[in-house]
PDB file of C-alpha atoms in Angstrom:
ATOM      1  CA  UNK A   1       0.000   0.000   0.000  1.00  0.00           C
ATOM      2  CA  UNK A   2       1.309   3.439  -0.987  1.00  0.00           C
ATOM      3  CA  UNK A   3       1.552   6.452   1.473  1.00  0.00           C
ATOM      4  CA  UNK A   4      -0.391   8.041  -0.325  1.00  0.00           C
ATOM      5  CA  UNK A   5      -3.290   5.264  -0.459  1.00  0.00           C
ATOM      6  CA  UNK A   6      -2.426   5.116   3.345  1.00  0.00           C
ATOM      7  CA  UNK A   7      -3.445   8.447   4.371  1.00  0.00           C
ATOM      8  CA  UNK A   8      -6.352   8.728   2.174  1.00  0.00           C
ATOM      9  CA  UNK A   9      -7.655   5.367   4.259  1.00  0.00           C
ATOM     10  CA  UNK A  10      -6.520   6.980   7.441  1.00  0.00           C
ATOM     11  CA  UNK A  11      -8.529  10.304   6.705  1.00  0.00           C
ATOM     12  CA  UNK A  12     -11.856   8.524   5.367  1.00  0.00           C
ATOM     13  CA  UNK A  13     -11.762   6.471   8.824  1.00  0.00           C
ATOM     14  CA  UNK A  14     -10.844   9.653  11.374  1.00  0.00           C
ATOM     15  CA  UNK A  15     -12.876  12.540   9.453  1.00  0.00           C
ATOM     16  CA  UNK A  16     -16.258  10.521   9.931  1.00  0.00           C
ATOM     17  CA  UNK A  17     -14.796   9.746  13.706  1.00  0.00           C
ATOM     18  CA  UNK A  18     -14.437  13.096  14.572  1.00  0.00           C
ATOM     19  CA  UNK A  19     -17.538  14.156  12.715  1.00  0.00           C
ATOM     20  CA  UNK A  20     -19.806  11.553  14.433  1.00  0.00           C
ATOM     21  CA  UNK A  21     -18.227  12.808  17.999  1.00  0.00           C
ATOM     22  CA  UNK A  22     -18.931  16.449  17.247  1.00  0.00           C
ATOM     23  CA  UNK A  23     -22.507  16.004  15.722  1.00  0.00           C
ATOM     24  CA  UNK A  24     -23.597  13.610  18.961  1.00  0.00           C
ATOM     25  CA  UNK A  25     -21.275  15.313  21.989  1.00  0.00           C
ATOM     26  CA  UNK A  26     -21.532  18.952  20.873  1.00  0.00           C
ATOM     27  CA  UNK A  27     -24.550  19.419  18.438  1.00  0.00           C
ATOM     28  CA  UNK A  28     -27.725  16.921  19.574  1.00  0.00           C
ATOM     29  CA  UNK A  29     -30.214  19.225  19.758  1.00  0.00           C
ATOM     30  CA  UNK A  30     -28.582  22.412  18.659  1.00  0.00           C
ATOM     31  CA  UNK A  31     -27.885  21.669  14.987  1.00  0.00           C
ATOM     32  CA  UNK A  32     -30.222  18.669  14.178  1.00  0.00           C
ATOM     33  CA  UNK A  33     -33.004  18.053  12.849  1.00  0.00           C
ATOM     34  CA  UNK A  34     -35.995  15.712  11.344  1.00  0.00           C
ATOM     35  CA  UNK A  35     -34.560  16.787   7.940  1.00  0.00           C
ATOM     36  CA  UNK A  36     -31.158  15.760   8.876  1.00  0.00           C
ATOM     37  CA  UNK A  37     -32.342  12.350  10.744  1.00  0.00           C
ATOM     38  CA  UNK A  38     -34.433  12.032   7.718  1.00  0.00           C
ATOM     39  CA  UNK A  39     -31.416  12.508   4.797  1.00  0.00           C
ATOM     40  CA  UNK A  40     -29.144  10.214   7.280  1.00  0.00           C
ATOM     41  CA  UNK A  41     -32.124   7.389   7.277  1.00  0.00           C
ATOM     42  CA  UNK A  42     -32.578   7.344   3.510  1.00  0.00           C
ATOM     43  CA  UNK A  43     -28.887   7.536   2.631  1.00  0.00           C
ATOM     44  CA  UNK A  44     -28.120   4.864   4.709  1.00  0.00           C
ATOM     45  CA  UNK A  45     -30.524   2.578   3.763  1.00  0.00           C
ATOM     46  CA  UNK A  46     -29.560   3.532  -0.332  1.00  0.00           C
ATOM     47  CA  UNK A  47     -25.507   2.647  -0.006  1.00  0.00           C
ATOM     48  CA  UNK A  48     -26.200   0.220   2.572  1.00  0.00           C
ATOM     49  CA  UNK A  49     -27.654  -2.035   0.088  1.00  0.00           C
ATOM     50  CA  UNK A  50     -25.525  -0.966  -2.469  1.00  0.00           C
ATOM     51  CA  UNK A  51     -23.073  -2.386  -0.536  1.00  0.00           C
ATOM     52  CA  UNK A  52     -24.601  -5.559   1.021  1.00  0.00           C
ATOM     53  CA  UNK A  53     -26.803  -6.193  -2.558  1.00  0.00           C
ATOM     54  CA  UNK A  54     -24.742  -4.609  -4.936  1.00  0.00           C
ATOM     55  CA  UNK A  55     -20.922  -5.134  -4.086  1.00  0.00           C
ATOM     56  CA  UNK A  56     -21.422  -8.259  -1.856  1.00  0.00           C
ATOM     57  CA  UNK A  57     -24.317 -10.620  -3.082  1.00  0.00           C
ATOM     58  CA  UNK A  58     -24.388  -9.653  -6.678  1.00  0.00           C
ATOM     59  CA  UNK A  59     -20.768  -8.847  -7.763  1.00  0.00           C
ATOM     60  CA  UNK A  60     -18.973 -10.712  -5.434  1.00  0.00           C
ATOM     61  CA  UNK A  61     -20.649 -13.818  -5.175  1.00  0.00           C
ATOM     62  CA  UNK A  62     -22.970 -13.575  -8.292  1.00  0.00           C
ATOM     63  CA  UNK A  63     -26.318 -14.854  -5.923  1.00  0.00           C
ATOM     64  CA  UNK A  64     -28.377 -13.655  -9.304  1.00  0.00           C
ATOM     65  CA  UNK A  65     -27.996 -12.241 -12.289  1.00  0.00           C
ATOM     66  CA  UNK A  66     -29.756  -8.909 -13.830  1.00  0.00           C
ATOM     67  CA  UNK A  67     -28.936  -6.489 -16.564  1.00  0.00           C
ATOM     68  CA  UNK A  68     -25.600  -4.153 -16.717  1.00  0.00           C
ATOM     69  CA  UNK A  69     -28.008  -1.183 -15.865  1.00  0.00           C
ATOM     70  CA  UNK A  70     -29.180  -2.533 -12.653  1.00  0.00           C
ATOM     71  CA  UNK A  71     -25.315  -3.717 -11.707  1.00  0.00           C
ATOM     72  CA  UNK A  72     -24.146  -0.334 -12.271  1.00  0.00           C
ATOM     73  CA  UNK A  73     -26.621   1.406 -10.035  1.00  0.00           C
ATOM     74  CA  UNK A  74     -26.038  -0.692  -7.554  1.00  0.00           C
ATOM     75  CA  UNK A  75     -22.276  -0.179  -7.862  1.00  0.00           C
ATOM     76  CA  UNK A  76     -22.714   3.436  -8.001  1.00  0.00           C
ATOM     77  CA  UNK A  77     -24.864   2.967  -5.143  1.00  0.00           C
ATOM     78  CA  UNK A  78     -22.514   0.885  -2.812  1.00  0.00           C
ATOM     79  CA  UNK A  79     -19.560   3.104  -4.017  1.00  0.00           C
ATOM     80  CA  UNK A  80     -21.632   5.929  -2.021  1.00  0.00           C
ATOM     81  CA  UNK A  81     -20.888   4.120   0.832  1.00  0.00           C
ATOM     82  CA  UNK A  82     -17.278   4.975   0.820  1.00  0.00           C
ATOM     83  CA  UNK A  83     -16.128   1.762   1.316  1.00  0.00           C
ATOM     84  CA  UNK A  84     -13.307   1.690  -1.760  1.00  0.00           C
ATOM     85  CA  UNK A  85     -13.722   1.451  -5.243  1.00  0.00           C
ATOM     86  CA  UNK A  86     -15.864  -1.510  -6.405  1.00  0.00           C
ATOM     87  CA  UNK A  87     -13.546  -3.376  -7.882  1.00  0.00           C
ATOM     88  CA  UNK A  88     -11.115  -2.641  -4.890  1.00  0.00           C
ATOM     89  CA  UNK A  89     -13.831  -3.868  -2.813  1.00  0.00           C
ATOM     90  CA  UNK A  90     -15.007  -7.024  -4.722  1.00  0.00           C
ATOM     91  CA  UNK A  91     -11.610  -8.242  -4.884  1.00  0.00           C
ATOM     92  CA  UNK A  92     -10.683  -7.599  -1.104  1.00  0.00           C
ATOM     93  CA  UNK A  93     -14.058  -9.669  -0.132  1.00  0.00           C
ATOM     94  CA  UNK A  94     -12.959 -12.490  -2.616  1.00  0.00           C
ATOM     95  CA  UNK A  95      -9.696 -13.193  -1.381  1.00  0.00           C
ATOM     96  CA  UNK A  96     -11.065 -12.870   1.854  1.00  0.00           C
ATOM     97  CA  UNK A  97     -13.127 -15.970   1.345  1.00  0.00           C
ATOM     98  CA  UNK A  98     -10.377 -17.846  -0.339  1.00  0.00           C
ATOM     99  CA  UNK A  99      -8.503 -17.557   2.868  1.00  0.00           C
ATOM    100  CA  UNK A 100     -11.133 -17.281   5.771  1.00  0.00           C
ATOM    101  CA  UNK A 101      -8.826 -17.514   8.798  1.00  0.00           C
ATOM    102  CA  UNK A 102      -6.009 -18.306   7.725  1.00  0.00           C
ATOM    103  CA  UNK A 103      -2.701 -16.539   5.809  1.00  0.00           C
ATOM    104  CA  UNK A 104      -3.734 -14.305   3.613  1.00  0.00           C
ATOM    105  CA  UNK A 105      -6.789 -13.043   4.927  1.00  0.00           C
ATOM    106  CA  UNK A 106      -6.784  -9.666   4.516  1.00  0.00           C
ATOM    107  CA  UNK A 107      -8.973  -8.557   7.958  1.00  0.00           C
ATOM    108  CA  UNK A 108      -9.320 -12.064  10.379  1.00  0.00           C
ATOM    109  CA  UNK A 109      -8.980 -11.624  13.634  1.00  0.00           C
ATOM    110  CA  UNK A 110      -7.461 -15.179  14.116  1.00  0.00           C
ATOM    111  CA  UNK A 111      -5.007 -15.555  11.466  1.00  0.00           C
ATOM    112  CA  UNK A 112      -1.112 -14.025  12.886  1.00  0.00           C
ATOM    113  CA  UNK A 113      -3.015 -13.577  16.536  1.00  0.00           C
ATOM    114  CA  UNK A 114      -3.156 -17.090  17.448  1.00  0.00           C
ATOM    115  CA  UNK A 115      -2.010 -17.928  21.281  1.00  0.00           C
ATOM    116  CA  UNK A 116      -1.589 -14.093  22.288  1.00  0.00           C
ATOM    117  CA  UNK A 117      -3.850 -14.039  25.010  1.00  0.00           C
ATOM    118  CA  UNK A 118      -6.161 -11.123  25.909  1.00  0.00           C
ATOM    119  CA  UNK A 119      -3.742  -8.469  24.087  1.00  0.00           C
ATOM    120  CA  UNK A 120      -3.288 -10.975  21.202  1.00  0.00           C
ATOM    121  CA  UNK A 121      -6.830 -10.970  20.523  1.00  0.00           C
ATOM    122  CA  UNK A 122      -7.585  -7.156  21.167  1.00  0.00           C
ATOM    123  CA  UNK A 123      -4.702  -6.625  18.454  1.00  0.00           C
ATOM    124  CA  UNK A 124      -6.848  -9.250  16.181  1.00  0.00           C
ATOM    125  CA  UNK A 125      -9.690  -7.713  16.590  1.00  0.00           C
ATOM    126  CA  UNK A 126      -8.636  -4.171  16.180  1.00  0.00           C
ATOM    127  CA  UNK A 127      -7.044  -5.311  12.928  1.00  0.00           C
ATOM    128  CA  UNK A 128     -10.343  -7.060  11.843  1.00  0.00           C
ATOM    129  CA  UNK A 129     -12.209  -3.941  12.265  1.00  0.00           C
ATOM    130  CA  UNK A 130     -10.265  -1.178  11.063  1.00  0.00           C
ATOM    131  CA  UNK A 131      -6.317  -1.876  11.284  1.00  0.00           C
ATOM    132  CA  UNK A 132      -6.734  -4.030   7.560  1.00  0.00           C
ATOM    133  CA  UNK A 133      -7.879  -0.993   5.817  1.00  0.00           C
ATOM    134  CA  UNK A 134      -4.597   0.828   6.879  1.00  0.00           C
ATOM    135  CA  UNK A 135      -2.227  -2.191   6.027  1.00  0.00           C
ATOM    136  CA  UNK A 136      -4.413  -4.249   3.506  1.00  0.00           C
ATOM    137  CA  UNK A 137      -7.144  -2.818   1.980  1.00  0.00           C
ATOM    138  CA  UNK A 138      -6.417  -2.813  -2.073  1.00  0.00           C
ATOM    139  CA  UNK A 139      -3.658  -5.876  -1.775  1.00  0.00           C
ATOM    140  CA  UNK A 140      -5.835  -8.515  -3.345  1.00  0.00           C
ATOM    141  CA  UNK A 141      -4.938  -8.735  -7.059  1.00  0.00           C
ATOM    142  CA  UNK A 142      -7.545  -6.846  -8.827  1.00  0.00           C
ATOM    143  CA  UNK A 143      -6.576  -9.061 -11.882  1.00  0.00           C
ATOM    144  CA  UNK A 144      -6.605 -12.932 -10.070  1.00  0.00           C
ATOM    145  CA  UNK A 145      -9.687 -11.623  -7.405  1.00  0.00           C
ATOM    146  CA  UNK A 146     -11.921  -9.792  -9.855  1.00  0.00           C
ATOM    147  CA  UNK A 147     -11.327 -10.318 -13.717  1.00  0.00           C
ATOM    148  CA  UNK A 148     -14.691 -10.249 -14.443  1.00  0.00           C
ATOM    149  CA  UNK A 149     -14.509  -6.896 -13.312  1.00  0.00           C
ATOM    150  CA  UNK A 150     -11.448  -5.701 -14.553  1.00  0.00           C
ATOM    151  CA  UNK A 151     -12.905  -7.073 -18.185  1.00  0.00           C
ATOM    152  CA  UNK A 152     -15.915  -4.882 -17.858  1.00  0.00           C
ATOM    153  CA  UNK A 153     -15.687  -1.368 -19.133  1.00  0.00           C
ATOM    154  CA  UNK A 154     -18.257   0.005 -17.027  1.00  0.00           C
ATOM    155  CA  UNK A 155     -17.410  -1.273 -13.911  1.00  0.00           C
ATOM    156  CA  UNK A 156     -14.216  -0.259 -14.765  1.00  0.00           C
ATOM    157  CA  UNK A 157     -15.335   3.226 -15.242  1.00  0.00           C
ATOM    158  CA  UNK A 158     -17.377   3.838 -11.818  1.00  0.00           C
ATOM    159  CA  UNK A 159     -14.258   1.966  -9.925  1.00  0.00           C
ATOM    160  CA  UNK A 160     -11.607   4.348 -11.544  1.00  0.00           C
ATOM    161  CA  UNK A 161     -14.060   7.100 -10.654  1.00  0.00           C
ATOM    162  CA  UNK A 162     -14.500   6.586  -6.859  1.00  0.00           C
ATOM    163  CA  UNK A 163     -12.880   9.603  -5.783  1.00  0.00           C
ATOM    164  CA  UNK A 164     -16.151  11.708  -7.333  1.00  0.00           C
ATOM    165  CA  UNK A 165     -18.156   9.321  -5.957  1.00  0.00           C
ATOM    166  CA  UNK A 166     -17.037  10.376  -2.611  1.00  0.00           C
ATOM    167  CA  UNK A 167     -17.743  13.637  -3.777  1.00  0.00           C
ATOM    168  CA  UNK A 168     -20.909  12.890  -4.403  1.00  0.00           C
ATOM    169  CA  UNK A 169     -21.875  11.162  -1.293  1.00  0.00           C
ATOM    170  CA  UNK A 170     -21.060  14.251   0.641  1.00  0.00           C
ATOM    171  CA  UNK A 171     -22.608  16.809  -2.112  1.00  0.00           C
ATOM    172  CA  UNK A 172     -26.205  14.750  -2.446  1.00  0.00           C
ATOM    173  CA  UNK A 173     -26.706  15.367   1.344  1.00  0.00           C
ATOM    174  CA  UNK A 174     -25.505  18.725   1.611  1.00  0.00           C
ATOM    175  CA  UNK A 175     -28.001  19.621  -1.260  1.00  0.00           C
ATOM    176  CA  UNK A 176     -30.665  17.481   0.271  1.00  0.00           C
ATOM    177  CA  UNK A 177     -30.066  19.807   3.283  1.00  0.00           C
ATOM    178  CA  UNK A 178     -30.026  22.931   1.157  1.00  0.00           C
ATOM    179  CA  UNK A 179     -33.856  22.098  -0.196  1.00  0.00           C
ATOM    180  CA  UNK A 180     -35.673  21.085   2.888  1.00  0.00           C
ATOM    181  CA  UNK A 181     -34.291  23.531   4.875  1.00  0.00           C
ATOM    182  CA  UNK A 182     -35.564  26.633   1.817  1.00  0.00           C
ATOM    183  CA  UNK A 183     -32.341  27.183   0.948  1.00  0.00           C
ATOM    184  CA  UNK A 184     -31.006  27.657   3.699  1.00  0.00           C
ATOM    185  CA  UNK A 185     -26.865  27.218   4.121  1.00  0.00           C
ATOM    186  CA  UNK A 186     -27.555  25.865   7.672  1.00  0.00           C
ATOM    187  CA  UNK A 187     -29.126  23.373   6.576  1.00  0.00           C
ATOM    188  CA  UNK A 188     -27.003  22.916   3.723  1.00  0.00           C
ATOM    189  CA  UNK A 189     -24.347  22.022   6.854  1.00  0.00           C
ATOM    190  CA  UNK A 190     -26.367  20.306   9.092  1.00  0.00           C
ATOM    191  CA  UNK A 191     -27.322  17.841   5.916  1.00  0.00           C
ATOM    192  CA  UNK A 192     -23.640  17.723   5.162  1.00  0.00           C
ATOM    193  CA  UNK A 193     -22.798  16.409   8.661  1.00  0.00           C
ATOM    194  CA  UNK A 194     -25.571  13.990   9.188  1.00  0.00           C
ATOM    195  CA  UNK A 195     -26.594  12.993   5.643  1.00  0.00           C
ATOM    196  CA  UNK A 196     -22.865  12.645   4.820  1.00  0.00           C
ATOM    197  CA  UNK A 197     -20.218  12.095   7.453  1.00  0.00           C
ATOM    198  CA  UNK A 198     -22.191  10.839  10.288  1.00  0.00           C
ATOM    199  CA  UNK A 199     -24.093   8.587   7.886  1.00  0.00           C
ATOM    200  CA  UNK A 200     -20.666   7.178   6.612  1.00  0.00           C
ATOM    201  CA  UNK A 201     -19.493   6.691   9.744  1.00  0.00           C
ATOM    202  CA  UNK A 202     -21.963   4.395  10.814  1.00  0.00           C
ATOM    203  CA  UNK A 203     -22.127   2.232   7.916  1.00  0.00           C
ATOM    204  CA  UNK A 204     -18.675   1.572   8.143  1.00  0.00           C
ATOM    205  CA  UNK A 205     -18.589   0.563  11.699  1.00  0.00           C
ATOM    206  CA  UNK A 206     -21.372  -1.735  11.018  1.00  0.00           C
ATOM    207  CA  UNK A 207     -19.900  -3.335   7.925  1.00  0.00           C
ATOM    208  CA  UNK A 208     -16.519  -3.612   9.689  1.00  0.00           C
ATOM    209  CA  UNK A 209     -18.301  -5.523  11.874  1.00  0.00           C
ATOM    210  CA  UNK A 210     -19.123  -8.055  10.220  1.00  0.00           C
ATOM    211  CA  UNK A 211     -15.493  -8.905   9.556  1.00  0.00           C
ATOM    212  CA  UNK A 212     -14.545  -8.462  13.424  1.00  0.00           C
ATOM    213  CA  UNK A 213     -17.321  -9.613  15.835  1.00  0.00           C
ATOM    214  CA  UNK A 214     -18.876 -11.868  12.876  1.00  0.00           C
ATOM    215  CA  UNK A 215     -15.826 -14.001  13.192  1.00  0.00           C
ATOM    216  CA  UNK A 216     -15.532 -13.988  16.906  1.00  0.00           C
ATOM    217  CA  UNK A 217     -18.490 -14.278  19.091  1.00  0.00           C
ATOM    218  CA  UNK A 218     -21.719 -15.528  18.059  1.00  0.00           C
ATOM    219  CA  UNK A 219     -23.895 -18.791  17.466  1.00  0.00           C
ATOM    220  CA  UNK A 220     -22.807 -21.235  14.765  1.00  0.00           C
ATOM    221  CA  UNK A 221     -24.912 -24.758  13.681  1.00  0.00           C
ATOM    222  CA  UNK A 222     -22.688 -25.552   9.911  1.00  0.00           C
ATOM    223  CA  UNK A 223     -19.745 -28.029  10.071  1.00  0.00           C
ATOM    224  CA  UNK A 224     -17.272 -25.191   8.031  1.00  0.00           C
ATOM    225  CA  UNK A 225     -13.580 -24.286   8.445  1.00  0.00           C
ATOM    226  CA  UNK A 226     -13.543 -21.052   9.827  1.00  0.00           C
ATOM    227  CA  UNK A 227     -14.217 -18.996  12.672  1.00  0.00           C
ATOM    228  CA  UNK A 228     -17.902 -17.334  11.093  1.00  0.00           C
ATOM    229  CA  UNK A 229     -20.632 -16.991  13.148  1.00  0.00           C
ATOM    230  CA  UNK A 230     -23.968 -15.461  13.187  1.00  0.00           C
ATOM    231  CA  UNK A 231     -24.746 -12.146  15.275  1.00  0.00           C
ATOM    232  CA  UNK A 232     -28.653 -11.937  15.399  1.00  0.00           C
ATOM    233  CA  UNK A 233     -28.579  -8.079  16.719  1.00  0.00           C
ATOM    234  CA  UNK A 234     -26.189  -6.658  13.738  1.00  0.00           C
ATOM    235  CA  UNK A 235     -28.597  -8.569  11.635  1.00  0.00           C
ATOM    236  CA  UNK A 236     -30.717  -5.690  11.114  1.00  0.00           C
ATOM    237  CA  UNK A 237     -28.220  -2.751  10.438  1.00  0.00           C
ATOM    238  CA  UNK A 238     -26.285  -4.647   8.677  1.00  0.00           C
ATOM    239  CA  UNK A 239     -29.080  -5.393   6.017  1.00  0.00           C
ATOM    240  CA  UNK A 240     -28.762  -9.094   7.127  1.00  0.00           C
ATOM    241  CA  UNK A 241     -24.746  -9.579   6.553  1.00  0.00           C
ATOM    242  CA  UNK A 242     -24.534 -10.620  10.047  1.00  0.00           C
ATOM    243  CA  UNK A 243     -25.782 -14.320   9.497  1.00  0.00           C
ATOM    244  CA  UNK A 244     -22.369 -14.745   8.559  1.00  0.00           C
ATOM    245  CA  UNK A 245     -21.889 -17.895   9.562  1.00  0.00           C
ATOM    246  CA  UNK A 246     -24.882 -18.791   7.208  1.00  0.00           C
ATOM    247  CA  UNK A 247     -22.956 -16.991   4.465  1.00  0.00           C
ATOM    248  CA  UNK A 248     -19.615 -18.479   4.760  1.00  0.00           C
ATOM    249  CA  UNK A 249     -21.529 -21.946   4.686  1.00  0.00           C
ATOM    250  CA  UNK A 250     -23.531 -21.076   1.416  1.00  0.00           C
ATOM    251  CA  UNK A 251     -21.611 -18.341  -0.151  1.00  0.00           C
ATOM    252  CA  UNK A 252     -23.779 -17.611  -3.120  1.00  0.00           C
ATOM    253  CA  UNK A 253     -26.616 -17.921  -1.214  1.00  0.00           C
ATOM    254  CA  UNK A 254     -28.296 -14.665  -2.403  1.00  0.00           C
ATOM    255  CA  UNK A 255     -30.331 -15.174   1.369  1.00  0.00           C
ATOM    256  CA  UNK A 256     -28.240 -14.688   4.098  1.00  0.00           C
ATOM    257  CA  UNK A 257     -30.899 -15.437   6.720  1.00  0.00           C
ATOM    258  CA  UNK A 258     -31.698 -19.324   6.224  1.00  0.00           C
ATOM    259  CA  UNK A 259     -34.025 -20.148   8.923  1.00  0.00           C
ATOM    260  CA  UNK A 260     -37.755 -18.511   8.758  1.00  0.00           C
ATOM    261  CA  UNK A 261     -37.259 -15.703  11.587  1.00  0.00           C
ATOM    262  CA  UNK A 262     -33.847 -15.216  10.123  1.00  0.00           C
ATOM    263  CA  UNK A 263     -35.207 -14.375   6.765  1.00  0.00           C
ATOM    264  CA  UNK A 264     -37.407 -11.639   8.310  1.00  0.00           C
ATOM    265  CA  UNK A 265     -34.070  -9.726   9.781  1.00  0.00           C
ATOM    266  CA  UNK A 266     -32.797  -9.984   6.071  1.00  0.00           C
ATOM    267  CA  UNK A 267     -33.896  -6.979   4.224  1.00  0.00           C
ATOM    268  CA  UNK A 268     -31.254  -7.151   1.217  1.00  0.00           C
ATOM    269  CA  UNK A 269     -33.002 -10.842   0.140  1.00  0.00           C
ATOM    270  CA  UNK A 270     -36.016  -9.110   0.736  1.00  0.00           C
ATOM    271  CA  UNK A 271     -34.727  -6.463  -1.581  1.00  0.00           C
ATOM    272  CA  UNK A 272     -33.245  -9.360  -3.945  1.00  0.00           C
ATOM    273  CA  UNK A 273     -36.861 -10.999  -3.484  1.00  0.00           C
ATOM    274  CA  UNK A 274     -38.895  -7.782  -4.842  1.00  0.00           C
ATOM    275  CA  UNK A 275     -36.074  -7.296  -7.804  1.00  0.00           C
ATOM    276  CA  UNK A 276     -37.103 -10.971  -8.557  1.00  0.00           C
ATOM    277  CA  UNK A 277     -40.996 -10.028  -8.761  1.00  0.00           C
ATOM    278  CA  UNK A 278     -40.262  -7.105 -10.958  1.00  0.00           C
ATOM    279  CA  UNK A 279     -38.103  -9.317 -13.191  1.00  0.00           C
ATOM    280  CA  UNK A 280     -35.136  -6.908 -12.601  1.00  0.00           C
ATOM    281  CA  UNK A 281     -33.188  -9.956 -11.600  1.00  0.00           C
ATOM    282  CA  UNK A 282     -33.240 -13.543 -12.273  1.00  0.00           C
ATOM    283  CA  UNK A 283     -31.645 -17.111 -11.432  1.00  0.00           C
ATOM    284  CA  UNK A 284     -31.678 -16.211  -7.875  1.00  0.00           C
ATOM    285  CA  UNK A 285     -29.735 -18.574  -5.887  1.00  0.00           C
ATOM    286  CA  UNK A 286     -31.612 -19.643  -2.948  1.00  0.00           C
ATOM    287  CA  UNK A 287     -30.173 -23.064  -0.626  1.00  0.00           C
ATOM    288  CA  UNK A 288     -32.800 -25.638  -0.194  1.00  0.00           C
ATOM    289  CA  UNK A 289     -33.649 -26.998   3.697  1.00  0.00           C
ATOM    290  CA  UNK A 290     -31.658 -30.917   2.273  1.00  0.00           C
ATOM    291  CA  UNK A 291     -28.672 -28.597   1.625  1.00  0.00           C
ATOM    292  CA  UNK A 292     -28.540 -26.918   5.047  1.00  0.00           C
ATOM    293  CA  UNK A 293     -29.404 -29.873   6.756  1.00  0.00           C
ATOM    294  CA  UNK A 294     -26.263 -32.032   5.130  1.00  0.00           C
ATOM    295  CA  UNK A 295     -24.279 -29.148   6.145  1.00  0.00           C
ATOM    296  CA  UNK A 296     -25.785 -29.086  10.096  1.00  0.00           C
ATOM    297  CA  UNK A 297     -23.255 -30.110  13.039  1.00  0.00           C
ATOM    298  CA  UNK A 298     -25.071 -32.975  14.460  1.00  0.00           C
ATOM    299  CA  UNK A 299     -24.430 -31.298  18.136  1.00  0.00           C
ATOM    300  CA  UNK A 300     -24.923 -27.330  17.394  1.00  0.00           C
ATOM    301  CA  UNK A 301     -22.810 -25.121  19.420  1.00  0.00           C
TER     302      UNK A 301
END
């Protein structure tokens, strides 16, 4: 990673820090409101599944297919998120299921913290969360991880434009703020912070989750070679990545939540499922109850 790649990482992880801590400590109540709350809700919920539908289920693990127009919104849409380019991102996730655990994992908390005791695992769990993307985010061979990506010219174009994207994410909210506040700059601010930074901030945390906690504490019931488990109160924010365990069973699973009350706390395959009605997606790969059940550890833990 270059120093210059290594700052830019640094800044997008301490800018919506410091933001969240100054809108929450210093401004509740002073310099929010419903219009804010409201730009933060809708924002999230838009690059949160542009993330968890777009860059995970779709392009990473191909759970269904659907035309170039819908995978580039959603691209666009999960670039929003600030979470690196798409193909960046794709080809991160990839190699991290290549090497779940183990060497070569870009963000485990196991793998190189093995046998280190309470600081050991505080160190692999820091790393899981947020150290990778200052040492390992944008290692995984774009070319070996994410060909078919590379090989497409549009993707190609919306990954080697992520740095307006980022632009964007902070400019749509700011606007947003601008309008329902009457044009008011206030509210062009107050948008700005909420809408964009603090918005950011939190999706982050809870994606970054899902490679920290999700592989460290939780329930598991699949016989699989990894340290994955399910976390049934990230389920929710996290758009239903945290049945993670699930996931790493059935990775192309385009549902996520396998068991019936699981499903309900799995709003991107309920997203998937309505894209499916519309005929905006197709060949939807869904794991039947025989499937799960060869895969079940005969005493769950």
């Amino acid at each position: 990673m270059s120093r210059a790649q290594r700052n830019t990482n640094l800044a997008a992880v301490i800018i919506p820090l410091l933001a969240f801590f100054a809108a929450i400590v210093l401004l509740w109540n002073k310099v929010v409101g419903w219009n804010d709350l409201l730009l933060l809700a809708i924002l999230y919920v838009l690059t949160g599944l542009g993330i968890t539908v777009g860059f995970h289920r779709m392009l990473t693990h191909r759970s269904f297919q659907t035309s170039k127009a819908v995978e580039r919104t959603f691209a666009v849409l999960g670039s929003l998120a600030v979470q690196g380019s798409v193909i960046q991102w794709v080809s991160d996730h990839r190699k991290h299921h290549a090497h779940t655990d183990e060497e070569g994992d870009p963000h485990s908390p196991h793998a190189g913290f093995a046998g280190g005791g309470v600081k050991g695992t505080l160190k692999g769990l820091f790393h899981a969360h947020v150290g990778w993307i200052l040492t390992e985010e944008g290692g995984a061979a774009r070319a070996q991880y994410a060909k078919d990506l590379v090989e497409d010219r549009g993707m190609r174009r919306i990954s080697d434009n992520f740095h307006w994207l980022v632009l964007l994410s902070l400019a749509i909210p700011a606007a947003g703020g601008f309008a329902l506040s009457g044009g008011s700059w206030k509210g062009a601010a107050t948008g700005l912070l909420w809408g964009g930074l603090v918005r950011i901030f939190l999706l982050h945390h809870v994606t970054w989750s899902i490679n920290s906690i999700c592989h460290f504490v939780g329930t598991r019931r699949f016989d699989v070679d990894d340290h994955s488990t399910n976390v049934f109160w990230l389920a929710l924010p996290s758009f239903g990545e945290a049945w993670h365990h699930n996931h790493h069973t059935f990775p192309r699973s385009a549902q996520h939540g396998l068991k019936r009350w699981e499903r309900a706390m799995d709003p991107s395959a309920g997203v998937i499922w309505a894209l499916e009605r519309l005929g905006l997606v197709w060949n939807v790969v869904r794991i039947t109850p025989e499937r799960q059940a060869e895969k079940t550890l005969t005493q769950q833990v």
